[in-house]
mmCIF file of C-alpha atoms in Angstrom:
data_model
loop_
_atom_site.group_PDB
_atom_site.id
_atom_site.type_symbol
_atom_site.label_atom_id
_atom_site.label_comp_id
_atom_site.label_asym_id
_atom_site.label_seq_id
_atom_site.Cartn_x
_atom_site.Cartn_y
_atom_site.Cartn_z
ATOM 1 C CA MET T 1 20.065 37.409 4.700
ATOM 2 C CA LEU T 2 18.059 35.563 2.038
ATOM 3 C CA MET T 3 19.838 32.378 3.037
ATOM 4 C CA LEU T 4 18.866 32.840 6.687
ATOM 5 C CA ILE T 5 15.185 33.306 5.761
ATOM 6 C CA GLY T 6 15.336 30.229 3.537
ATOM 7 C CA SER T 7 16.931 28.148 6.279
ATOM 8 C CA LEU T 8 14.210 29.135 8.755
ATOM 9 C CA ILE T 9 11.506 28.136 6.229
ATOM 10 C CA THR T 10 13.310 24.825 5.746
ATOM 11 C CA LEU T 11 13.411 24.302 9.517
ATOM 12 C CA ILE T 12 9.633 24.826 9.767
ATOM 13 C CA GLY T 13 9.118 22.400 6.882
ATOM 14 C CA SER T 14 11.294 19.734 8.500
ATOM 15 C CA ILE T 15 9.283 20.072 11.725
ATOM 16 C CA PHE T 16 6.116 19.446 9.691
ATOM 17 C CA LEU T 17 7.731 16.385 8.100
ATOM 18 C CA PHE T 18 8.676 15.047 11.544
ATOM 19 C CA LEU T 19 5.151 15.630 12.878
ATOM 20 C CA GLY T 20 3.683 13.802 9.893
ATOM 21 C CA ALA T 21 5.875 10.797 10.609
ATOM 22 C CA LEU T 22 4.907 11.015 14.298
ATOM 23 C CA GLY T 23 1.250 10.952 13.249
ATOM 24 C CA ILE T 24 1.980 7.783 11.281
ATOM 25 C CA LEU T 25 3.310 6.248 14.497
ATOM 26 C CA ARG T 26 0.705 7.478 16.981
ATOM 27 C CA MET T 27 -2.681 7.473 15.222
ATOM 28 C CA PRO T 28 -5.008 4.539 16.010
ATOM 29 C CA ASP T 29 -6.371 3.750 12.561
ATOM 30 C CA VAL T 30 -5.388 3.356 8.902
ATOM 31 C CA TYR T 31 -7.542 6.302 7.843
ATOM 32 C CA ASN T 32 -6.259 8.605 10.582
ATOM 33 C CA ARG T 33 -2.701 7.633 9.737
ATOM 34 C CA MET T 34 -3.412 8.387 6.109
ATOM 35 C CA GLN T 35 -4.686 11.867 6.911
ATOM 36 C CA ALA T 36 -1.731 12.712 9.147
ATOM 37 C CA GLY T 37 0.791 11.238 6.783
ATOM 38 C CA THR T 38 -0.495 12.996 3.695
ATOM 39 C CA LYS T 39 -1.537 16.467 4.828
ATOM 40 C CA ALA T 40 1.396 17.193 7.107
ATOM 41 C CA THR T 41 4.026 15.843 4.747
ATOM 42 C CA THR T 42 2.627 17.758 1.775
ATOM 43 C CA LEU T 43 2.894 21.063 3.619
ATOM 44 C CA GLY T 44 6.272 20.050 5.050
ATOM 45 C CA THR T 45 7.697 19.208 1.648
ATOM 46 C CA ILE T 46 6.435 22.474 0.141
ATOM 47 C CA LEU T 47 8.108 24.487 2.912
ATOM 48 C CA PHE T 48 11.320 22.397 2.877
ATOM 49 C CA LEU T 49 11.823 22.713 -0.888
ATOM 50 C CA ALA T 50 10.785 26.386 -0.993
ATOM 51 C CA GLY T 51 13.328 27.195 1.716
ATOM 52 C CA LEU T 52 16.060 25.375 -0.213
ATOM 53 C CA ALA T 53 15.155 27.175 -3.457
ATOM 54 C CA LEU T 54 15.215 30.522 -1.645
ATOM 55 C CA GLY T 55 18.485 29.924 0.187
ATOM 56 C CA TYR T 56 20.415 28.437 -2.722
ATOM 57 C CA SER T 57 19.008 30.670 -5.446
ATOM 58 C CA HIS T 58 22.483 31.139 -6.965
ATOM 59 C CA CYS T 59 22.617 27.488 -8.071
ATOM 60 C CA THR T 60 19.626 28.059 -10.400
ATOM 61 C CA CYS T 61 17.842 24.887 -9.404
ATOM 62 C CA TRP T 62 14.616 26.679 -8.497
ATOM 63 C CA PRO T 63 12.656 25.840 -11.721
ATOM 64 C CA ARG T 64 13.109 22.133 -11.101
ATOM 65 C CA ILE T 65 12.220 22.558 -7.437
ATOM 66 C CA LEU T 66 9.064 24.424 -8.495
ATOM 67 C CA THR T 67 8.196 21.556 -10.847
ATOM 68 C CA LEU T 68 8.753 19.097 -8.016
ATOM 69 C CA ILE T 69 6.500 21.086 -5.652
ATOM 70 C CA LEU T 70 3.715 21.231 -8.253
ATOM 71 C CA PHE T 71 4.062 17.508 -8.942
ATOM 72 C CA ILE T 72 3.854 16.620 -5.246
ATOM 73 C CA VAL T 73 0.857 18.910 -4.704
ATOM 74 C CA PHE T 74 -1.001 17.288 -7.592
ATOM 75 C CA THR T 75 -0.140 13.615 -6.991
ATOM 76 C CA ASN T 76 -0.050 13.225 -3.203
ATOM 77 C CA PRO T 77 -3.831 13.586 -2.621
ATOM 78 C CA ILE T 78 -4.546 11.235 -5.539
ATOM 79 C CA SER T 79 -2.402 8.425 -4.146
ATOM 80 C CA SER T 80 -3.828 8.945 -0.654
ATOM 81 C CA HIS T 81 -7.380 8.814 -2.001
ATOM 82 C CA ALA T 82 -6.693 5.623 -3.959
ATOM 83 C CA LEU T 83 -5.148 3.948 -0.916
ATOM 84 C CA ALA T 84 -8.004 4.991 1.397
ATOM 85 C CA ARG T 85 -10.565 3.658 -1.073
ATOM 86 C CA ALA T 86 -8.677 0.375 -1.414
ATOM 87 C CA ALA T 87 -8.380 0.026 2.371
ATOM 88 C CA HIS T 88 -12.130 0.582 2.747
ATOM 89 C CA HIS T 89 -12.806 -1.895 -0.040
ATOM 90 C CA ILE T 90 -10.832 -4.758 1.527
ATOM 91 C CA GLY T 91 -12.669 -4.183 4.814
ATOM 92 C CA ILE T 92 -10.158 -2.700 7.243
ATOM 93 C CA ASN T 93 -12.204 -1.612 10.251
ATOM 94 C CA LEU T 94 -12.431 1.929 11.527
ATOM 95 C CA THR T 95 -11.332 2.672 15.083
ATOM 96 C CA GLU T 96 -13.941 2.432 17.827
ATOM 97 C CA LYS T 97 -13.964 6.187 18.427
ATOM 98 C CA SER T 98 -15.101 7.052 14.903
ATOM 99 C CA VAL T 99 -18.568 8.573 14.595
ATOM 100 C CA THR T 100 -19.734 8.015 11.021
ATOM 101 C CA ASP T 101 -18.837 6.140 7.849
ATOM 102 C CA LYS T 102 -20.485 7.822 4.871
ATOM 103 C CA LEU T 103 -19.118 5.447 2.239
ATOM 104 C CA ALA T 104 -20.547 2.374 3.996
ATOM 105 C CA GLU T 105 -23.895 4.187 4.400
ATOM 106 C CA ASP T 106 -24.024 5.006 0.690
ATOM 107 C CA GLU T 107 -23.112 1.465 -0.243
ATOM 108 C CA ALA T 108 -25.873 0.108 2.003
ATOM 109 C CA GLU T 109 -28.328 2.554 0.466
ATOM 110 C CA ASN T 110 -27.529 1.673 -3.138
ATOM 111 C CA GLY T 111 -27.008 -2.020 -2.465
ATOM 112 C CA GLU T 112 -23.755 -2.197 -4.446
ATOM 113 C CA LYS T 113 -20.078 -1.409 -4.122
ATOM 114 C CA LEU T 114 -19.389 2.153 -5.168
ATOM 115 C CA MET Z 1 24.685 30.130 10.691
ATOM 116 C CA ALA Z 2 22.324 29.362 7.808
ATOM 117 C CA GLU Z 3 24.198 26.174 6.904
ATOM 118 C CA ILE Z 4 23.877 24.947 10.490
ATOM 119 C CA ILE Z 5 20.101 25.489 10.404
ATOM 120 C CA TYR Z 6 19.915 23.623 7.077
ATOM 121 C CA ASN Z 7 21.823 20.691 8.609
ATOM 122 C CA ILE Z 8 19.563 20.645 11.689
ATOM 123 C CA SER Z 9 16.497 20.542 9.406
ATOM 124 C CA ALA Z 10 17.929 17.597 7.495
ATOM 125 C CA ILE Z 11 18.568 15.736 10.772
ATOM 126 C CA ILE Z 12 14.977 16.371 11.944
ATOM 127 C CA ALA Z 13 13.605 15.090 8.613
ATOM 128 C CA LEU Z 14 15.844 12.015 8.891
ATOM 129 C CA ALA Z 15 14.455 11.311 12.385
ATOM 130 C CA GLY Z 16 10.951 11.414 10.892
ATOM 131 C CA MET Z 17 12.070 8.923 8.251
ATOM 132 C CA ILE Z 18 13.285 6.497 10.940
ATOM 133 C CA ILE Z 19 9.917 6.743 12.748
ATOM 134 C CA ALA Z 20 8.065 6.006 9.484
ATOM 135 C CA LEU Z 21 10.395 3.031 8.927
ATOM 136 C CA TYR Z 22 9.342 1.619 12.318
ATOM 137 C CA ARG Z 23 5.667 1.876 11.301
ATOM 138 C CA MET Z 24 6.443 0.256 7.963
ATOM 139 C CA VAL Z 25 8.099 -2.738 9.640
ATOM 140 C CA LYS Z 26 5.462 -3.107 12.365
ATOM 141 C CA GLY Z 27 2.262 -1.951 10.601
ATOM 142 C CA PRO Z 28 -0.678 -4.350 11.054
ATOM 143 C CA SER Z 29 -2.142 -4.165 7.543
ATOM 144 C CA ILE Z 30 -0.819 -3.646 4.034
ATOM 145 C CA ALA Z 31 -2.358 -0.169 3.789
ATOM 146 C CA ASP Z 32 -0.357 0.949 6.862
ATOM 147 C CA LYS Z 33 2.843 -0.218 5.233
ATOM 148 C CA ALA Z 34 1.976 1.504 1.954
ATOM 149 C CA ILE Z 35 1.262 4.795 3.728
ATOM 150 C CA ALA Z 36 4.514 4.581 5.692
ATOM 151 C CA LEU Z 37 6.366 3.905 2.429
ATOM 152 C CA ASP Z 38 4.720 6.966 0.881
ATOM 153 C CA VAL Z 39 5.839 9.180 3.772
ATOM 154 C CA MET Z 40 9.382 7.792 3.598
ATOM 155 C CA THR Z 41 9.491 8.512 -0.127
ATOM 156 C CA ILE Z 42 8.399 12.117 0.350
ATOM 157 C CA ILE Z 43 10.975 12.697 3.082
ATOM 158 C CA SER Z 44 13.709 11.176 0.926
ATOM 159 C CA ILE Z 45 12.726 13.426 -2.001
ATOM 160 C CA SER Z 46 13.252 16.402 0.320
ATOM 161 C CA LEU Z 47 16.627 15.050 1.436
ATOM 162 C CA ILE Z 48 17.753 14.409 -2.164
ATOM 163 C CA VAL Z 49 16.985 18.032 -3.057
ATOM 164 C CA TYR Z 50 18.843 19.133 0.102
ATOM 165 C CA ILE Z 51 21.928 17.190 -1.019
ATOM 166 C CA ALA Z 52 21.600 18.651 -4.531
ATOM 167 C CA ALA Z 53 21.463 22.179 -3.109
ATOM 168 C CA ILE Z 54 24.386 21.886 -0.709
ATOM 169 C CA SER Z 55 26.640 20.126 -3.225
ATOM 170 C CA GLN Z 56 25.686 22.555 -6.052
ATOM 171 C CA LYS Z 57 24.855 19.751 -8.485
ATOM 172 C CA ILE Z 58 21.642 20.565 -10.344
ATOM 173 C CA ILE Z 59 21.467 17.109 -11.923
ATOM 174 C CA TYR Z 60 20.495 15.548 -8.573
ATOM 175 C CA THR Z 61 17.120 17.296 -8.626
ATOM 176 C CA ASP Z 62 16.239 15.207 -11.706
ATOM 177 C CA VAL Z 63 16.773 12.128 -9.542
ATOM 178 C CA ALA Z 64 14.236 13.493 -7.064
ATOM 179 C CA LEU Z 65 11.735 14.206 -9.862
ATOM 180 C CA VAL Z 66 11.990 10.680 -11.298
ATOM 181 C CA TYR Z 67 11.782 9.214 -7.799
ATOM 182 C CA ALA Z 68 8.544 11.138 -7.135
ATOM 183 C CA LEU Z 69 7.092 9.838 -10.409
ATOM 184 C CA ILE Z 70 8.004 6.216 -9.665
ATOM 185 C CA SER Z 71 6.675 6.431 -6.108
ATOM 186 C CA PHE Z 72 3.330 7.803 -7.345
ATOM 187 C CA ILE Z 73 2.954 4.984 -9.871
ATOM 188 C CA GLY Z 74 3.970 2.431 -7.236
ATOM 189 C CA VAL Z 75 1.376 3.604 -4.705
ATOM 190 C CA ILE Z 76 -1.345 3.612 -7.381
ATOM 191 C CA ALA Z 77 -0.330 0.058 -8.334
ATOM 192 C CA ILE Z 78 -0.517 -1.096 -4.693
ATOM 193 C CA ALA Z 79 -3.983 0.471 -4.323
ATOM 194 C CA ARG Z 80 -5.241 -1.169 -7.495
ATOM 195 C CA TYR Z 81 -3.834 -4.520 -6.397
ATOM 196 C CA LEU Z 82 -5.627 -4.240 -3.046
ATOM 197 C CA GLU Z 83 -8.892 -3.267 -4.664
ATOM 198 C CA ARG Z 84 -9.365 -5.799 -7.449
ATOM 199 C CA GLY Z 85 -6.168 -7.733 -8.066
ATOM 200 C CA LEU Z 86 -3.546 -7.016 -10.671
#
């Protein structure tokens, strides 16, 4: 019974992983791709690994899986932020549908690269 | 029943990895390729832990942990290279 619940959680997590990859393919812009690829895959990985730790709890690998989940939760937004900042710095344009660009406004206001 | 659902989830995650590989090959700029590489790394971490769980070998989860660490450092290095050179 516990294994069935864990497998369903893993299935939901794999669907989130697939949708994150689909966002990578379909979004029009580097920044939109970054948002889809980071948010959806973080949630998908949490659910995937939690379902595996729940279903295979007799193999006692859940402390390492918990460490892995915490590591991914802490490091994934940092790497995404660094990449988005670097992409803005080297001048990759936003898509035409975007409404505002706060970082460019602040840089124009201060007269220097932030 | 539960094992079949686990296998279906792994196949769905693998399909997502193939889609991200297409974006990594095609992607117009370097940042696109780096993001697609990041997504592929996260999906492969999930699949490594899946293999570790179904084959009952705890030591494989250490591989996933080290792989997550190396991927994080690699993405930070790519971002720093793009921003001001190595």
